Amino acid sequence: MNTILEMRGITKTFPGVKALDNVNLSVREGEIHALIGENGAGKSTLMKVLSGVYPHGSYEGDIRFRGAPVAVRGIADSETLGIVIIHQELALVPLLSITENLFLGNERARGGVIDWTAATLRARDLLRTVGLSDPPETPITDLGVGKQQLVEIAKALSKEVKLLILDEPTASLNESDSDALLALLLRFKAQGIASILISHKLNEIAKVADRVTILRDGTTVETLDCHDAPISQDRIIKGMVGRDLADRYPRRAGTPGEILFEVEGWSADHPIHPGRRVVKDIDLHVRRGEVVGIAGLMGAGRTEFAMSLFGRSYGRNIRGTARLNGRAIDVSTIRRAMDSGLAYATEDRKHYGLVLDNDIRHNVTLANLDGVAKAGVIHHEREIEVANDFRRRLRIRCSSVFQETVNLSGGNQQKVVLSKWLFADPQVLILDEPTRGIDVGAKYEIYTIVNQLVAEGRGVILISSELPELLGVADRIYVMNEGALVAEMPAAEASQERIMHAIMSGGAAGARPADGTGPREYPQ
């Protein structure tokens, strides 16, 4: 099999940090090549070099594509070669149609006038190729995340792609959408299209990858051939983190205490469509020292519930009662929710969790400025001290606390989000997809932080689309579907099959005993 891509001795330096140090990567024609490593290992930086985001001249090393040396000076150059990257944050314009997005910057035109008939016909062909049946005139905002991902791939195909780079393509997808996307990559492979797959989901890599290149601390560790012998996830993890990870989920001792936080009759309507109920009469409680998981498919209403609860930051006509230590609390604004002892780490860290063009120091202290102020004036030395403390405790990889958060890897950005809320000293912390797009080593560190919180007597609500994560971390699991809770079960009695059955059937098999220790079915 011929080699389509050779990257040799790639070195990329930013102020104060060497992101890539003599990295080598080789990709063959028609193969799926997985690129993995911890957050901050240099995966995305390497792909930005290849795709022209970091142009020729801003790095050291050589790139050969289809046997010839290339000097990629911008994204247009890489796309002309047939190299197309799909970033984790999709680059689609929500209010434009599928067709308009497919050919944005690559318009089908005659004499300077867009030929919409030709564009629509070509759009239908591309959508058929990726298995998307929606009409080409459908606005992107009307599509779910899984379908938007397919539009991005169709957009790449419109540019006659020869090497497709996918950066965490399934991070925001449910299991069925993820499987469909992986099947599509296998179809492309059969057509001779090569793919570079960046993913932290090791089970997905095992399904489709032909070879795996592991990066660690900006250097190439090794390339493994999946056809020589089966490669275990433990083997890959050891290459990523430089050590064996005996247990994915740190053990936690202790028994949850009395009820710390409870929600009764919580409902919320859609913020734009009046009368459309998206959160339906939620009754939920969290005990002191307990991790409560919320499972459900995308669109089940988990995030909508969490945001409506945290300062009514989502929805309208919000109703219900929230209690902390048995007393009703005011959560009508974000400030009041925080003052009442709640914190919410959003699933969308880039838009809602961080001020990206601010440094780590300012982001860490943002939710508790009183903690670094004297007489209403920010005490800068104290601010630096706090930020450095969390940098050490959460092992945030950065040049200093003065580094802008936009330049951090996704996992390190997530640690800054957690630092911000930990410094706010909440009694109940809501974590919404806290490990999305994060490597196994960073996940373990976050699970350890969760264990420390509950050991201090706090409560944690964990929303996650990864069922093994819920089963490994939570003490008790609620199952949510179509805005309502449909089941509740102790994690010790739960399984992936049982949770999925509850989602699909609208309830768990068997009613909960009177003592509340077993599974519970909610009427539909």
Coordinates of C-alpha atoms in Angstrom, one line a residue:
M1 CA 0.0 0.0 0.0
N2 CA 1.4 3.4 -1.1
T3 CA 2.1 6.2 1.4
I4 CA -0.1 9.3 0.9
L5 CA 1.4 11.4 3.7
E6 CA 4.8 11.8 5.3
M7 CA 5.5 14.3 8.1
R8 CA 9.1 14.2 9.3
G9 CA 10.7 16.1 12.1
I10 CA 7.8 18.5 12.7
T11 CA 8.7 20.9 15.5
K12 CA 6.3 23.7 16.6
T13 CA 7.1 26.2 19.3
F14 CA 4.8 28.7 21.0
P15 CA 6.0 31.4 23.5
G16 CA 7.2 29.5 26.5
V17 CA 6.3 26.0 25.3
K18 CA 7.4 23.5 22.6
A19 CA 4.1 21.9 21.4
L20 CA 5.7 19.5 18.9
D21 CA 9.2 18.1 19.1
N22 CA 10.5 16.2 16.1
V23 CA 7.2 14.5 15.4
N24 CA 6.9 11.9 12.6
L25 CA 3.7 10.6 11.0
S26 CA 3.1 8.4 8.0
V27 CA -0.3 7.6 6.5
R28 CA -1.0 5.1 3.8
E29 CA -3.6 5.4 1.0
G30 CA -7.0 4.1 1.9
E31 CA -6.3 3.5 5.6
I32 CA -7.8 4.8 8.8
H33 CA -5.0 6.0 10.9
A34 CA -5.8 6.8 14.5
L35 CA -3.8 9.6 16.2
I36 CA -4.1 9.5 20.0
G37 CA -2.5 11.0 23.1
E38 CA -3.4 12.9 26.3
N39 CA -4.8 16.3 26.1
G40 CA -1.9 18.6 25.3
A41 CA 0.1 15.9 23.6
G42 CA 0.1 17.8 20.4
K43 CA -2.4 16.0 18.2
S44 CA -4.5 19.0 17.2
T45 CA -1.3 21.1 16.7
L46 CA 0.1 18.6 14.3
M47 CA -3.1 18.5 12.3
K48 CA -3.2 22.3 12.2
V49 CA 0.3 22.2 10.7
L50 CA -0.9 19.7 8.1
S51 CA -4.0 21.6 7.2
G52 CA -2.3 25.0 6.9
V53 CA -3.8 26.7 10.1
Y54 CA -0.1 27.0 11.1
P55 CA 1.5 27.8 7.7
H56 CA 4.7 26.7 6.2
G57 CA 7.5 28.7 7.8
S58 CA 6.0 28.8 11.2
Y59 CA 7.3 25.3 12.1
E60 CA 10.3 23.1 11.4
G61 CA 10.3 19.9 9.4
D62 CA 9.1 18.5 6.1
I63 CA 5.8 17.4 4.7
R64 CA 5.4 15.1 1.6
F65 CA 2.0 14.4 0.1
R66 CA 1.5 11.8 -2.6
G67 CA 5.3 11.6 -2.9
A68 CA 6.0 15.3 -3.5
P69 CA 7.2 17.9 -1.0
V70 CA 4.6 20.5 -0.1
A71 CA 4.6 23.9 1.5
V72 CA 1.1 24.5 2.9
R73 CA 0.7 28.2 3.4
G74 CA -3.0 28.2 4.3
I75 CA -6.2 26.2 4.5
A76 CA -6.9 26.9 0.8
D77 CA -3.6 25.2 -0.1
S78 CA -4.3 22.1 1.9
E79 CA -7.8 21.8 0.4
T80 CA -6.5 22.2 -3.1
L81 CA -4.2 19.2 -2.3
G82 CA -7.3 17.2 -1.1
I83 CA -6.5 17.5 2.6
V84 CA -9.6 18.5 4.6
I85 CA -9.9 18.8 8.3
I86 CA -13.2 18.6 10.3
H87 CA -12.7 20.3 13.7
Q88 CA -14.4 19.2 16.9
E89 CA -16.3 22.5 16.9
L90 CA -18.2 22.3 13.7
A91 CA -17.7 25.2 11.2
L92 CA -21.3 25.5 10.0
V93 CA -23.5 28.6 9.8
P94 CA -26.7 27.7 11.7
L95 CA -29.1 29.9 9.8
L96 CA -27.9 29.0 6.3
S97 CA -29.3 25.9 4.5
I98 CA -27.4 22.6 4.0
T99 CA -26.6 23.6 0.4
E100 CA -25.3 27.0 1.3
N101 CA -23.1 25.5 3.9
L102 CA -21.8 22.8 1.6
F103 CA -20.5 25.3 -0.9
L104 CA -19.7 28.3 1.3
G105 CA -16.4 29.6 -0.1
N106 CA -16.6 27.0 -2.8
E107 CA -19.7 28.3 -4.6
R108 CA -21.1 26.8 -7.8
A109 CA -21.2 29.9 -10.1
R110 CA -21.3 31.0 -13.7
G111 CA -20.1 34.4 -14.6
G112 CA -20.0 35.4 -11.0
V113 CA -23.7 34.3 -10.4
I114 CA -24.4 31.3 -8.1
D115 CA -26.0 28.4 -10.0
W116 CA -28.5 27.3 -7.4
T117 CA -29.8 24.5 -9.5
A118 CA -26.4 22.9 -10.0
A119 CA -25.6 23.5 -6.3
T120 CA -28.8 21.8 -5.2
L121 CA -28.3 18.8 -7.5
R122 CA -24.7 18.3 -6.3
A123 CA -25.9 18.7 -2.7
R124 CA -28.4 15.9 -3.1
D125 CA -25.6 13.7 -4.4
L126 CA -23.3 14.5 -1.5
L127 CA -26.1 14.0 1.1
R128 CA -27.0 10.6 -0.5
T129 CA -23.3 9.6 -0.2
V130 CA -23.1 10.3 3.5
G131 CA -26.6 8.8 4.1
L132 CA -28.4 12.0 5.0
S133 CA -32.0 12.2 3.7
D134 CA -32.9 15.8 4.8
P135 CA -33.8 18.2 2.0
P136 CA -30.8 20.4 0.9
E137 CA -32.8 23.5 1.7
T138 CA -33.0 22.5 5.4
P139 CA -31.4 25.1 7.8
I140 CA -28.5 23.7 9.8
T141 CA -30.2 24.9 13.0
D142 CA -33.0 22.3 12.4
L143 CA -30.5 19.4 12.4
G144 CA -29.2 17.5 15.3
V145 CA -25.5 17.3 16.0
G146 CA -25.1 13.9 14.4
K147 CA -26.6 15.2 11.1
Q148 CA -24.5 18.3 11.3
Q149 CA -21.4 16.1 11.4
L150 CA -22.6 14.4 8.3
V151 CA -23.0 17.8 6.6
E152 CA -19.4 18.6 7.5
I153 CA -18.3 15.3 5.9
A154 CA -20.3 16.0 2.8
K155 CA -18.7 19.4 2.6
A156 CA -15.3 17.7 2.7
L157 CA -16.4 15.4 -0.1
S158 CA -17.4 18.4 -2.2
K159 CA -13.7 19.4 -2.2
E160 CA -12.6 16.1 -3.7
V161 CA -11.0 15.0 -0.4
K162 CA -8.1 12.5 -0.6
L163 CA -7.1 12.7 3.1
L164 CA -9.9 13.4 5.7
I165 CA -8.8 14.6 9.2
L166 CA -11.5 14.2 11.9
D167 CA -10.8 15.7 15.3
E168 CA -13.0 14.1 17.9
P169 CA -15.8 13.5 15.5
T170 CA -18.0 11.5 17.9
A171 CA -17.4 13.5 21.0
S172 CA -20.9 15.1 20.8
L173 CA -22.7 12.1 19.3
N174 CA -24.7 9.3 20.9
E175 CA -23.8 5.7 20.3
S176 CA -26.0 5.1 17.3
D177 CA -24.8 8.3 15.5
S178 CA -21.2 7.4 16.4
D179 CA -21.6 3.9 14.9
A180 CA -23.1 5.4 11.7
L181 CA -20.1 7.8 11.4
L182 CA -17.6 5.0 11.9
A183 CA -19.4 2.9 9.2
L184 CA -19.1 5.9 6.9
L185 CA -15.4 6.0 7.4
L186 CA -15.1 2.4 6.5
R187 CA -17.0 3.1 3.3
F188 CA -14.6 5.9 2.4
K189 CA -11.7 3.5 3.1
A190 CA -13.1 1.0 0.6
Q191 CA -13.2 3.9 -1.9
G192 CA -9.5 4.6 -1.3
I193 CA -9.9 7.8 0.9
A194 CA -7.5 7.9 3.8
S195 CA -8.6 9.2 7.2
I196 CA -6.8 10.5 10.2
L197 CA -9.0 9.9 13.3
I198 CA -8.3 11.8 16.5
S199 CA -10.4 10.2 19.3
H200 CA -10.2 9.5 23.0
K201 CA -12.8 6.7 22.6
L202 CA -10.5 3.7 22.5
N203 CA -13.3 1.3 21.7
E204 CA -14.0 3.2 18.5
I205 CA -10.4 3.1 17.5
A206 CA -10.4 -0.6 18.0
K207 CA -13.4 -0.9 15.6
V208 CA -12.0 0.9 12.6
A209 CA -8.3 1.8 12.9
D210 CA -5.6 0.1 10.7
R211 CA -2.7 1.8 12.5
V212 CA -2.4 3.9 15.7
T213 CA 0.2 6.6 16.3
I214 CA 0.6 7.7 19.9
L215 CA 1.9 11.1 20.9
R216 CA 3.1 12.1 24.4
D217 CA 4.3 15.5 25.5
G218 CA 4.7 16.7 21.9
T219 CA 6.8 13.7 20.7
T220 CA 6.0 10.5 18.8
V221 CA 6.0 7.5 21.1
E222 CA 5.2 4.7 18.6
T223 CA 3.0 3.6 15.7
L224 CA 1.2 0.3 16.2
D225 CA -0.2 -1.8 13.4
C226 CA -3.6 -3.2 14.4
H227 CA -3.4 -6.0 11.8
D228 CA -0.2 -7.5 13.2
A229 CA -1.9 -8.4 16.5
P230 CA -4.9 -7.3 18.6
I231 CA -4.0 -4.1 20.5
S232 CA -5.6 -3.9 23.9
Q233 CA -6.9 -0.6 25.4
D234 CA -4.5 -1.0 28.3
R235 CA -1.6 -1.2 25.8
I236 CA -2.7 2.1 24.2
I237 CA -3.2 3.8 27.6
K238 CA 0.3 2.8 28.7
G239 CA 1.7 4.4 25.6
M240 CA -0.4 7.6 26.1
V241 CA 0.3 8.2 29.8
G242 CA 3.6 6.4 30.2
R243 CA 2.4 4.1 32.8
D244 CA -0.2 1.4 33.5
L245 CA -3.6 2.6 34.5
A246 CA -4.8 -0.2 36.7
D247 CA -8.4 1.1 37.2
R248 CA -10.2 3.6 35.0
Y249 CA -12.4 4.7 37.9
P250 CA -10.7 5.4 41.3
R251 CA -12.3 3.6 44.2
R252 CA -14.2 5.6 46.7
A253 CA -15.1 4.6 50.2
G254 CA -17.9 6.0 52.3
T255 CA -21.7 5.9 52.4
P256 CA -23.9 8.8 51.4
G257 CA -25.6 10.6 54.3
E258 CA -28.8 12.5 54.7
I259 CA -30.5 14.4 51.8
L260 CA -28.5 17.5 51.0
F261 CA -30.3 18.8 47.9
E262 CA -33.7 18.0 46.4
V263 CA -35.8 19.2 43.5
E264 CA -39.6 18.8 43.4
G265 CA -42.0 19.3 40.5
W266 CA -39.4 21.0 38.3
S267 CA -40.7 22.0 34.8
A268 CA -39.6 24.3 32.0
D269 CA -40.8 25.3 28.6
H270 CA -38.8 25.9 25.4
P271 CA -37.4 29.4 25.4
I272 CA -38.6 30.1 21.8
H273 CA -41.6 27.8 21.3
P274 CA -44.3 28.7 23.8
G275 CA -46.1 25.7 25.3
R276 CA -43.4 23.2 24.3
R277 CA -42.5 21.5 27.6
V278 CA -38.9 20.3 27.6
V279 CA -38.5 19.6 31.3
K280 CA -41.4 17.7 32.8
D281 CA -42.1 17.5 36.6
I282 CA -38.7 16.4 37.7
D283 CA -38.4 15.1 41.3
L284 CA -34.7 14.4 42.2
H285 CA -32.6 14.3 45.3
V286 CA -28.9 14.2 46.2
R287 CA -27.5 12.9 49.5
R288 CA -24.5 14.4 51.2
G289 CA -21.4 12.6 49.9
E290 CA -23.2 11.2 46.9
V291 CA -22.6 11.2 43.2
V292 CA -26.0 11.1 41.3
G293 CA -25.8 10.3 37.6
I294 CA -28.3 11.3 34.9
A295 CA -28.4 9.1 31.9
G296 CA -30.2 9.7 28.6
L297 CA -29.8 10.1 24.9
M298 CA -29.0 13.4 23.3
G299 CA -32.1 15.6 23.4
A300 CA -33.5 13.9 26.5
G301 CA -33.6 17.2 28.3
R302 CA -30.7 16.6 30.8
T303 CA -28.8 19.9 29.9
E304 CA -32.0 21.8 29.7
F305 CA -33.0 20.6 33.2
A306 CA -29.5 21.5 34.6
M307 CA -29.5 25.0 33.0
S308 CA -33.1 25.8 34.0
L309 CA -32.2 24.8 37.6
F310 CA -29.0 26.9 37.7
G311 CA -30.3 30.5 37.7
R312 CA -33.0 29.8 35.1
S313 CA -30.3 30.1 32.4
Y314 CA -32.5 28.1 30.0
G315 CA -36.2 28.1 29.3
R316 CA -39.3 30.0 30.3
N317 CA -42.3 29.4 32.6
I318 CA -40.0 27.6 35.0
R319 CA -41.8 26.0 37.9
G320 CA -40.8 23.9 40.9
T321 CA -39.0 23.9 44.2
A322 CA -35.4 23.5 45.1
R323 CA -34.2 22.8 48.6
L324 CA -30.8 22.7 50.3
N325 CA -30.5 21.1 53.7
G326 CA -34.3 21.0 53.8
R327 CA -34.8 24.7 53.2
A328 CA -36.2 26.2 50.0
I329 CA -33.5 28.2 48.1
D330 CA -33.7 30.9 45.5
V331 CA -32.3 29.9 42.2
S332 CA -34.1 32.5 40.1
T333 CA -30.8 34.0 38.9
I334 CA -27.3 32.6 38.4
R335 CA -26.0 34.9 41.2
R336 CA -28.7 33.7 43.6
A337 CA -28.1 30.0 42.6
M338 CA -24.4 30.4 43.3
D339 CA -25.1 32.2 46.6
S340 CA -27.4 29.3 47.5
G341 CA -24.6 26.8 47.1
L342 CA -25.0 25.5 43.5
A343 CA -22.5 25.4 40.7
Y344 CA -22.9 24.2 37.1
A345 CA -20.0 23.2 34.9
T346 CA -21.4 23.5 31.4
E347 CA -21.0 20.9 28.6
D348 CA -20.0 23.8 26.3
R349 CA -16.8 25.0 27.9
K350 CA -15.7 27.2 25.0
H351 CA -19.0 29.3 24.8
Y352 CA -20.3 29.3 28.4
G353 CA -17.6 28.0 30.6
L354 CA -14.6 30.2 29.9
V355 CA -13.6 33.6 28.7
L356 CA -11.2 32.3 26.1
D357 CA -9.2 35.5 25.5
N358 CA -8.6 35.9 29.2
D359 CA -5.7 34.1 31.0
I360 CA -6.0 31.1 33.4
R361 CA -5.7 33.4 36.4
H362 CA -8.8 35.4 35.6
N363 CA -10.9 32.4 34.6
V364 CA -10.1 30.5 37.8
T365 CA -11.2 33.3 40.1
L366 CA -14.1 34.6 37.9
A367 CA -16.9 32.9 39.9
N368 CA -15.6 34.0 43.3
L369 CA -14.1 37.5 43.0
D370 CA -14.8 38.2 46.6
G371 CA -12.3 35.4 47.4
V372 CA -9.5 37.5 45.9
A373 CA -10.6 41.0 46.8
K374 CA -10.1 43.4 49.6
A375 CA -12.6 46.2 50.2
G376 CA -14.0 45.5 46.7
V377 CA -10.6 45.7 44.9
I378 CA -9.0 42.7 43.3
H379 CA -5.8 41.7 45.1
H380 CA -3.6 40.5 42.2
E381 CA -1.1 38.6 44.3
R382 CA -3.9 36.6 45.9
E383 CA -5.4 36.0 42.5
I384 CA -2.1 34.6 41.2
E385 CA -1.7 32.5 44.4
V386 CA -5.1 30.9 43.9
A387 CA -4.6 30.2 40.2
N388 CA -1.2 28.6 40.9
D389 CA -2.7 26.5 43.6
F390 CA -5.4 25.1 41.3
R391 CA -2.8 24.7 38.5
R392 CA -0.8 22.4 40.8
R393 CA -3.9 20.6 42.3
L394 CA -5.5 19.8 39.0
R395 CA -2.3 19.4 37.0
I396 CA -3.2 22.1 34.4
R397 CA -0.6 21.9 31.6
C398 CA 0.4 25.5 30.8
S399 CA 3.4 27.8 30.5
S400 CA 2.1 29.9 33.4
V401 CA -1.2 31.1 34.9
F402 CA -0.9 34.1 32.6
Q403 CA -1.4 31.9 29.5
E404 CA -4.6 32.6 27.6
T405 CA -7.1 29.7 27.9
V406 CA -7.8 29.7 24.2
N407 CA -4.3 28.2 23.7
L408 CA -4.9 25.3 26.1
S409 CA -5.9 21.8 25.0
G410 CA -9.5 20.8 25.6
G411 CA -8.7 18.8 28.7
N412 CA -6.8 21.6 30.3
Q413 CA -9.6 24.0 29.5
Q414 CA -11.9 21.7 31.3
K415 CA -9.7 21.7 34.3
V416 CA -9.8 25.5 34.4
V417 CA -13.6 25.3 34.3
L418 CA -13.6 22.9 37.3
S419 CA -11.1 25.1 39.1
K420 CA -13.4 28.1 38.7
W421 CA -16.3 26.3 40.3
L422 CA -14.2 24.6 43.0
F423 CA -12.9 28.0 44.1
A424 CA -16.6 29.1 44.4
D425 CA -16.9 26.4 47.1
P426 CA -20.3 25.0 46.2
Q427 CA -22.4 22.5 48.2
V428 CA -23.8 20.9 45.1
L429 CA -21.8 20.7 41.8
I430 CA -23.6 19.9 38.6
L431 CA -21.2 18.4 36.0
D432 CA -22.5 18.4 32.5
E433 CA -20.4 16.0 30.3
P434 CA -17.3 16.9 32.2
T435 CA -15.0 14.5 30.4
R436 CA -16.2 15.1 26.8
G437 CA -13.2 15.2 24.5
I438 CA -10.8 14.4 27.3
D439 CA -8.2 11.6 27.4
V440 CA -8.2 8.7 29.9
G441 CA -5.5 10.2 32.1
A442 CA -7.3 13.5 32.5
K443 CA -10.6 11.7 33.0
Y444 CA -9.1 9.8 35.9
E445 CA -7.9 13.1 37.5
I446 CA -11.4 14.5 37.2
Y447 CA -12.9 11.4 38.8
T448 CA -10.5 11.8 41.6
I449 CA -11.6 15.4 42.1
V450 CA -15.2 14.2 42.2
N451 CA -14.3 11.7 44.9
Q452 CA -12.6 14.5 46.9
L453 CA -15.7 16.6 46.7
V454 CA -18.1 13.9 48.0
A455 CA -15.6 12.9 50.7
E456 CA -16.0 16.5 52.0
G457 CA -19.7 15.9 52.2
R458 CA -20.8 17.7 49.1
G459 CA -23.1 16.4 46.4
V460 CA -22.4 15.9 42.7
I461 CA -24.9 15.6 39.9
L462 CA -23.1 14.0 36.9
I463 CA -24.7 14.2 33.4
S464 CA -22.9 11.9 31.0
S465 CA -23.6 10.2 27.7
E466 CA -20.9 7.6 28.5
L467 CA -22.7 4.9 30.3
P468 CA -19.5 3.2 31.6
E469 CA -18.6 6.5 33.2
L470 CA -21.9 6.7 35.0
L471 CA -21.6 3.1 36.1
G472 CA -18.0 3.7 37.3
V473 CA -18.5 7.0 39.1
A474 CA -22.1 7.4 40.3
D475 CA -23.7 5.9 43.4
R476 CA -27.2 6.2 42.0
I477 CA -28.5 6.8 38.5
Y478 CA -31.6 8.6 37.2
V479 CA -32.6 7.8 33.6
M480 CA -34.1 10.7 31.5
N481 CA -36.1 10.5 28.3
E482 CA -38.1 13.2 26.5
G483 CA -37.8 15.7 29.3
A484 CA -38.9 13.3 32.1
L485 CA -37.3 10.9 34.5
V486 CA -38.3 7.4 33.5
A487 CA -36.2 5.3 36.0
E488 CA -34.0 5.4 39.0
M489 CA -31.6 2.7 40.2
P490 CA -28.5 2.2 42.4
A491 CA -25.4 2.1 40.3
A492 CA -24.5 -1.3 41.8
E493 CA -27.7 -2.8 40.3
A494 CA -27.4 -0.9 37.0
S495 CA -26.0 -2.0 33.6
Q496 CA -25.7 -0.4 30.2
E497 CA -28.4 -2.8 29.0
R498 CA -30.7 -1.9 31.9
I499 CA -30.3 1.8 31.3
M500 CA -30.9 1.5 27.6
H501 CA -34.0 -0.6 28.2
A502 CA -35.3 2.1 30.6
I503 CA -34.8 4.7 27.9
M504 CA -36.4 2.8 25.1
S505 CA -39.3 1.4 27.1
G506 CA -40.0 4.5 29.2
G507 CA -39.2 2.8 32.6
A508 CA -37.1 0.3 34.4
A509 CA -38.4 -3.2 34.9
G510 CA -39.7 -3.6 38.4
A511 CA -41.0 -1.1 41.0
R512 CA -38.7 0.3 43.7
P513 CA -39.2 -1.2 47.1
A514 CA -40.6 1.1 49.9
D515 CA -37.1 1.6 51.3
G516 CA -36.0 3.2 48.1
T517 CA -33.0 1.0 47.6
G518 CA -33.9 -0.8 44.4
P519 CA -34.9 0.2 40.9
R520 CA -37.8 2.4 40.4
E521 CA -40.2 2.8 37.5
Y522 CA -41.8 6.1 36.7
P523 CA -45.3 6.1 35.1
Q524 CA -45.5 7.5 31.6

